[in-house]
mmCIF file of C-alpha atoms in Angstrom:
data_model
loop_
_atom_site.group_PDB
_atom_site.id
_atom_site.type_symbol
_atom_site.label_atom_id
_atom_site.label_comp_id
_atom_site.label_asym_id
_atom_site.label_seq_id
_atom_site.Cartn_x
_atom_site.Cartn_y
_atom_site.Cartn_z
ATOM 1 C CA MET A 1 8.391 -15.150 -6.451
ATOM 2 C CA VAL A 2 8.247 -11.968 -8.810
ATOM 3 C CA GLN A 3 11.383 -13.217 -10.905
ATOM 4 C CA GLY A 4 10.943 -16.533 -12.861
ATOM 5 C CA LEU A 5 7.486 -16.096 -13.327
ATOM 6 C CA PHE A 6 7.784 -17.047 -17.042
ATOM 7 C CA SER A 7 9.878 -19.303 -18.525
ATOM 8 C CA THR A 8 9.069 -18.904 -22.072
ATOM 9 C CA ALA A 9 8.023 -16.352 -24.461
ATOM 10 C CA GLU A 10 5.088 -18.828 -25.100
ATOM 11 C CA THR A 11 3.816 -18.308 -22.008
ATOM 12 C CA ILE A 12 3.615 -14.896 -21.764
ATOM 13 C CA ASP A 13 0.363 -12.698 -21.846
ATOM 14 C CA LEU A 14 1.994 -9.042 -22.584
ATOM 15 C CA ALA A 15 -1.595 -7.293 -21.792
ATOM 16 C CA PRO A 16 -2.065 -7.943 -18.061
ATOM 17 C CA LEU A 17 1.466 -6.487 -18.142
ATOM 18 C CA ILE A 18 1.416 -3.636 -19.376
ATOM 19 C CA ASP A 19 1.073 0.494 -18.152
ATOM 20 C CA HIS A 20 -0.445 1.981 -20.961
ATOM 21 C CA THR A 21 1.696 5.388 -20.793
ATOM 22 C CA LEU A 22 0.773 8.622 -22.078
ATOM 23 C CA LEU A 23 3.434 11.222 -20.725
ATOM 24 C CA VAL A 24 4.254 13.900 -23.340
ATOM 25 C CA PRO A 25 3.388 17.229 -22.430
ATOM 26 C CA THR A 26 1.011 17.303 -25.364
ATOM 27 C CA ALA A 27 -1.069 14.859 -24.411
ATOM 28 C CA THR A 28 -5.072 16.392 -24.635
ATOM 29 C CA PRO A 29 -7.667 15.282 -22.306
ATOM 30 C CA ASP A 30 -9.441 13.442 -25.611
ATOM 31 C CA GLN A 31 -6.214 11.539 -25.717
ATOM 32 C CA ILE A 32 -6.392 10.574 -22.006
ATOM 33 C CA ALA A 33 -9.772 9.517 -22.843
ATOM 34 C CA GLN A 34 -8.998 7.193 -25.679
ATOM 35 C CA TRP A 35 -6.159 5.689 -23.292
ATOM 36 C CA CYS A 36 -8.193 4.911 -20.556
ATOM 37 C CA ASP A 37 -10.143 3.326 -22.757
ATOM 38 C CA GLU A 38 -7.978 1.029 -24.889
ATOM 39 C CA ALA A 39 -6.146 0.172 -21.072
ATOM 40 C CA ASP A 40 -9.767 -1.204 -19.946
ATOM 41 C CA ARG A 41 -10.346 -2.782 -23.597
ATOM 42 C CA PHE A 42 -7.166 -4.342 -23.562
ATOM 43 C CA GLY A 43 -7.286 -6.002 -20.230
ATOM 44 C CA PHE A 44 -4.107 -3.510 -19.430
ATOM 45 C CA ALA A 45 -2.477 -3.150 -15.652
ATOM 46 C CA ALA A 46 -2.635 0.166 -15.627
ATOM 47 C CA VAL A 47 -3.265 3.787 -17.310
ATOM 48 C CA CYS A 48 0.204 5.490 -16.738
ATOM 49 C CA ILE A 49 -0.499 9.444 -17.040
ATOM 50 C CA ALA A 50 0.470 13.136 -15.573
ATOM 51 C CA PRO A 51 -0.808 13.696 -12.207
ATOM 52 C CA ALA A 52 -3.440 16.612 -14.338
ATOM 53 C CA TYR A 53 -5.380 13.983 -15.782
ATOM 54 C CA VAL A 54 -5.703 11.563 -12.457
ATOM 55 C CA ARG A 55 -9.147 12.621 -12.060
ATOM 56 C CA GLN A 56 -10.455 12.334 -15.241
ATOM 57 C CA ALA A 57 -9.163 8.819 -15.415
ATOM 58 C CA ARG A 58 -10.766 8.313 -12.561
ATOM 59 C CA GLU A 59 -13.888 9.205 -13.495
ATOM 60 C CA ARG A 60 -13.586 7.461 -16.767
ATOM 61 C CA LEU A 61 -12.712 3.820 -15.448
ATOM 62 C CA HIS A 62 -14.775 4.258 -12.470
ATOM 63 C CA GLN A 63 -15.527 0.656 -11.149
ATOM 64 C CA ARG A 64 -13.052 -0.959 -14.286
ATOM 65 C CA PRO A 65 -9.973 -2.947 -12.880
ATOM 66 C CA VAL A 66 -7.587 -0.333 -14.433
ATOM 67 C CA GLN A 67 -5.064 0.933 -12.500
ATOM 68 C CA ILE A 68 -4.475 4.312 -12.220
ATOM 69 C CA CYS A 69 -1.305 5.130 -12.287
ATOM 70 C CA THR A 70 0.501 8.573 -12.474
ATOM 71 C CA VAL A 71 4.396 10.456 -11.936
ATOM 72 C CA ILE A 72 5.792 12.258 -9.364
ATOM 73 C CA GLY A 73 8.758 14.451 -9.714
ATOM 74 C CA PHE A 74 8.719 13.658 -13.154
ATOM 75 C CA PRO A 75 11.359 13.717 -15.283
ATOM 76 C CA THR A 76 14.154 15.265 -12.868
ATOM 77 C CA GLY A 77 13.709 14.194 -10.150
ATOM 78 C CA ALA A 78 15.022 17.420 -8.683
ATOM 79 C CA THR A 79 12.095 18.943 -7.207
ATOM 80 C CA THR A 80 11.793 19.221 -3.333
ATOM 81 C CA ALA A 81 11.010 16.545 -1.065
ATOM 82 C CA ALA A 82 8.016 18.221 0.584
ATOM 83 C CA THR A 83 6.758 19.355 -3.264
ATOM 84 C CA LYS A 84 7.021 15.781 -4.273
ATOM 85 C CA LEU A 85 4.990 14.624 -1.285
ATOM 86 C CA TYR A 86 1.978 16.808 -1.928
ATOM 87 C CA GLU A 87 2.309 16.094 -5.418
ATOM 88 C CA ALA A 88 1.749 12.774 -4.519
ATOM 89 C CA GLN A 89 -0.368 13.243 -1.767
ATOM 90 C CA GLU A 90 -3.146 15.422 -4.320
ATOM 91 C CA ALA A 91 -2.658 12.434 -6.986
ATOM 92 C CA VAL A 92 -4.019 9.748 -4.494
ATOM 93 C CA GLU A 93 -6.566 12.438 -3.532
ATOM 94 C CA ASN A 94 -7.684 12.689 -6.775
ATOM 95 C CA GLY A 95 -7.941 8.679 -7.699
ATOM 96 C CA ALA A 96 -4.446 7.638 -8.274
ATOM 97 C CA THR A 97 -3.688 4.420 -7.052
ATOM 98 C CA GLU A 98 0.040 3.812 -8.187
ATOM 99 C CA LEU A 99 3.026 6.264 -8.285
ATOM 100 C CA ASP A 100 6.033 6.269 -10.323
ATOM 101 C CA VAL A 101 8.597 8.712 -8.163
ATOM 102 C CA VAL A 102 11.815 9.774 -9.933
ATOM 103 C CA ILE A 103 14.455 9.349 -7.268
ATOM 104 C CA ASN A 104 16.903 12.124 -7.149
ATOM 105 C CA LEU A 105 19.670 11.498 -8.666
ATOM 106 C CA GLY A 106 22.244 14.139 -7.957
ATOM 107 C CA TRP A 107 21.664 13.055 -4.389
ATOM 108 C CA LEU A 108 22.487 8.947 -5.235
ATOM 109 C CA LYS A 109 25.666 10.694 -7.177
ATOM 110 C CA SER A 110 26.591 12.926 -4.393
ATOM 111 C CA GLY A 111 26.118 10.203 -1.553
ATOM 112 C CA GLN A 112 22.398 11.658 -0.045
ATOM 113 C CA HIS A 113 21.430 8.430 0.469
ATOM 114 C CA ASP A 114 19.834 9.198 3.943
ATOM 115 C CA ALA A 115 17.697 11.825 1.948
ATOM 116 C CA ILE A 116 16.876 9.486 -1.049
ATOM 117 C CA HIS A 117 15.461 6.800 1.768
ATOM 118 C CA LYS A 118 13.748 9.518 3.786
ATOM 119 C CA GLU A 119 12.531 11.449 0.613
ATOM 120 C CA ILE A 120 10.706 7.768 -0.999
ATOM 121 C CA ALA A 121 9.556 6.150 2.233
ATOM 122 C CA THR A 122 7.864 9.206 3.739
ATOM 123 C CA ILE A 123 5.695 9.213 0.077
ATOM 124 C CA CYS A 124 5.198 5.145 0.357
ATOM 125 C CA GLU A 125 3.911 5.535 4.144
ATOM 126 C CA GLU A 126 1.935 9.420 3.609
ATOM 127 C CA THR A 127 0.366 7.472 0.421
ATOM 128 C CA GLY A 128 -0.377 4.094 1.305
ATOM 129 C CA GLN A 129 -0.356 3.482 -2.267
ATOM 130 C CA PRO A 130 2.494 1.259 -4.154
ATOM 131 C CA VAL A 131 5.571 2.976 -5.256
ATOM 132 C CA LYS A 132 7.463 2.393 -7.915
ATOM 133 C CA ALA A 133 10.840 4.319 -7.817
ATOM 134 C CA ILE A 134 12.276 5.563 -10.917
ATOM 135 C CA LEU A 135 15.529 5.049 -11.020
ATOM 136 C CA GLU A 136 17.001 5.896 -14.068
ATOM 137 C CA THR A 137 19.095 3.296 -14.629
ATOM 138 C CA ALA A 138 20.377 4.710 -18.198
ATOM 139 C CA VAL A 139 22.445 7.810 -16.510
ATOM 140 C CA LEU A 140 23.434 5.278 -13.556
ATOM 141 C CA THR A 141 26.442 3.093 -13.429
ATOM 142 C CA PRO A 142 26.052 -0.743 -12.458
ATOM 143 C CA SER A 143 27.171 0.334 -8.603
ATOM 144 C CA GLU A 144 24.725 3.281 -8.943
ATOM 145 C CA ILE A 145 21.751 1.105 -9.739
ATOM 146 C CA SER A 146 22.146 -1.582 -7.421
ATOM 147 C CA LEU A 147 23.271 1.393 -4.283
ATOM 148 C CA ALA A 148 19.834 2.900 -5.291
ATOM 149 C CA ALA A 149 17.651 -0.149 -5.687
ATOM 150 C CA GLU A 150 18.418 -1.504 -2.060
ATOM 151 C CA ILE A 151 17.619 2.336 -0.419
ATOM 152 C CA CYS A 152 14.199 2.184 -2.498
ATOM 153 C CA MET A 153 13.500 -1.050 -1.377
ATOM 154 C CA ASP A 154 14.245 -0.578 2.247
ATOM 155 C CA ALA A 155 12.539 2.452 2.270
ATOM 156 C CA GLY A 156 9.521 0.403 1.152
ATOM 157 C CA VAL A 157 8.716 0.845 -2.504
ATOM 158 C CA ALA A 158 6.818 -2.085 -4.559
ATOM 159 C CA PHE A 159 8.513 -1.714 -7.203
ATOM 160 C CA LEU A 160 11.635 -0.800 -9.456
ATOM 161 C CA LYS A 161 11.574 1.030 -12.242
ATOM 162 C CA THR A 162 14.139 1.628 -15.319
ATOM 163 C CA SER A 163 13.440 4.798 -17.156
ATOM 164 C CA THR A 164 11.435 8.000 -17.159
ATOM 165 C CA GLY A 165 12.173 7.050 -20.985
ATOM 166 C CA TRP A 166 13.763 10.880 -21.185
ATOM 167 C CA GLN A 167 16.665 10.321 -20.445
ATOM 168 C CA GLY A 168 17.165 6.470 -22.300
ATOM 169 C CA GLY A 169 15.189 3.613 -22.067
ATOM 170 C CA ALA A 170 15.350 -0.269 -20.817
ATOM 171 C CA THR A 171 17.480 -2.372 -21.775
ATOM 172 C CA VAL A 172 17.773 -6.395 -20.801
ATOM 173 C CA ALA A 173 20.971 -5.636 -18.337
ATOM 174 C CA ALA A 174 19.301 -3.154 -16.574
ATOM 175 C CA VAL A 175 15.900 -5.236 -15.889
ATOM 176 C CA GLN A 176 17.920 -8.397 -15.198
ATOM 177 C CA GLN A 177 20.283 -6.438 -12.673
ATOM 178 C CA LEU A 178 17.388 -5.128 -10.971
ATOM 179 C CA ALA A 179 15.005 -8.616 -10.834
ATOM 180 C CA GLU A 180 18.480 -10.122 -9.276
ATOM 181 C CA MET A 181 18.423 -7.334 -6.693
ATOM 182 C CA ALA A 182 14.863 -7.507 -6.240
ATOM 183 C CA GLN A 183 15.115 -11.490 -5.862
ATOM 184 C CA GLY A 184 11.188 -11.217 -6.161
ATOM 185 C CA ARG A 185 10.758 -9.172 -2.572
ATOM 186 C CA VAL A 186 9.413 -6.425 -5.271
ATOM 187 C CA GLY A 187 8.530 -6.118 -8.969
ATOM 188 C CA VAL A 188 10.524 -4.580 -12.113
ATOM 189 C CA LYS A 189 8.850 -2.239 -14.397
ATOM 190 C CA ALA A 190 10.728 -1.501 -17.402
ATOM 191 C CA SER A 191 10.476 1.458 -19.333
ATOM 192 C CA GLY A 192 11.273 4.136 -22.017
ATOM 193 C CA GLY A 193 11.767 2.750 -25.848
ATOM 194 C CA ILE A 194 9.737 -0.450 -26.067
ATOM 195 C CA ARG A 195 7.961 -0.456 -29.211
ATOM 196 C CA THR A 196 7.910 -4.051 -29.816
ATOM 197 C CA ALA A 197 6.488 -7.155 -28.551
ATOM 198 C CA GLU A 198 9.555 -8.813 -28.986
ATOM 199 C CA GLN A 199 11.529 -6.330 -27.042
ATOM 200 C CA ALA A 200 8.477 -6.824 -24.110
ATOM 201 C CA LEU A 201 9.099 -10.588 -24.138
ATOM 202 C CA ALA A 202 12.966 -10.260 -23.755
ATOM 203 C CA LEU A 203 12.237 -7.695 -21.217
ATOM 204 C CA VAL A 204 9.876 -10.339 -19.678
ATOM 205 C CA GLN A 205 11.962 -12.903 -19.799
ATOM 206 C CA ALA A 206 14.674 -10.696 -18.020
ATOM 207 C CA GLY A 207 12.448 -10.020 -14.462
ATOM 208 C CA ALA A 208 10.148 -7.082 -15.612
ATOM 209 C CA THR A 209 7.140 -7.826 -13.757
ATOM 210 C CA ARG A 210 5.524 -4.520 -15.610
ATOM 211 C CA ILE A 211 6.102 -3.120 -19.159
ATOM 212 C CA GLY A 212 5.281 0.604 -19.211
ATOM 213 C CA THR A 213 4.927 1.686 -22.806
ATOM 214 C CA SER A 214 3.067 4.322 -25.291
ATOM 215 C CA TRP A 215 2.806 1.584 -27.167
ATOM 216 C CA GLY A 216 0.540 -1.349 -25.630
ATOM 217 C CA PRO A 217 -2.472 -2.067 -28.329
ATOM 218 C CA ASP A 218 0.550 -2.512 -31.261
ATOM 219 C CA LEU A 219 2.550 -5.197 -28.726
ATOM 220 C CA VAL A 220 -0.983 -6.712 -27.926
ATOM 221 C CA LYS A 221 -1.465 -6.924 -31.826
ATOM 222 C CA GLN A 222 1.640 -8.146 -32.670
ATOM 223 C CA GLN A 223 1.922 -10.734 -30.066
ATOM 224 C CA GLN A 224 -1.670 -12.190 -31.239
ATOM 225 C CA ALA A 225 -0.247 -12.267 -34.842
ATOM 226 C CA SER A 226 2.599 -13.973 -33.799
ATOM 227 C CA ASP A 227 0.415 -16.476 -31.881
ATOM 228 C CA SER A 228 -1.904 -16.683 -35.190
ATOM 229 C CA PHE A 229 1.038 -17.500 -37.111
ATOM 230 C CA THR A 230 3.042 -19.865 -35.435
ATOM 231 C CA GLY A 231 -0.178 -21.343 -34.028
#
């Protein structure tokens, strides 16, 4: 079971749960290289970067255990299904090993649930790589969150992800809801606005199994300092 993997803050090692994220439009190749090196040095789960930098990340992290995650349909989710599929396939060809796909929120709110299912299921099937469905929980009602989660899990995703970070961030309540929906069948990725170890630990205790943040090294250093102080 994914949920309940960690029972207390003292047992949580944040580093292997972090997707070290750099998705600002102004990111440079030098910064991408820095993020890759930090992900490797700190033992993060993945580096999460824009599709244009996947090939660079693959070359930088050659034969390293860090996953190469990229985003599809980011940040609105409103590109066509064919465009998302092409973007996902190209990303995998370039070396992506995880795909964070923004669902079409307009389809969700207008009842086009079959279209969402088909879009996500096709990406899962055609790429063969783990897909994290970005639900953008900050702009959804609790019932919409539940519906989106069920659609995406049925479509074959590996994770339910809270946010892009562009419309609001992760909350304990949203993570708890997704974890309850998932029941260990898929992982839960909390992302958006996570800048402290305290935040990250609270989200993991709520059920998150991945943490998407641009502040990974700071979180690890904060946790190490806290452990040193309490020890």
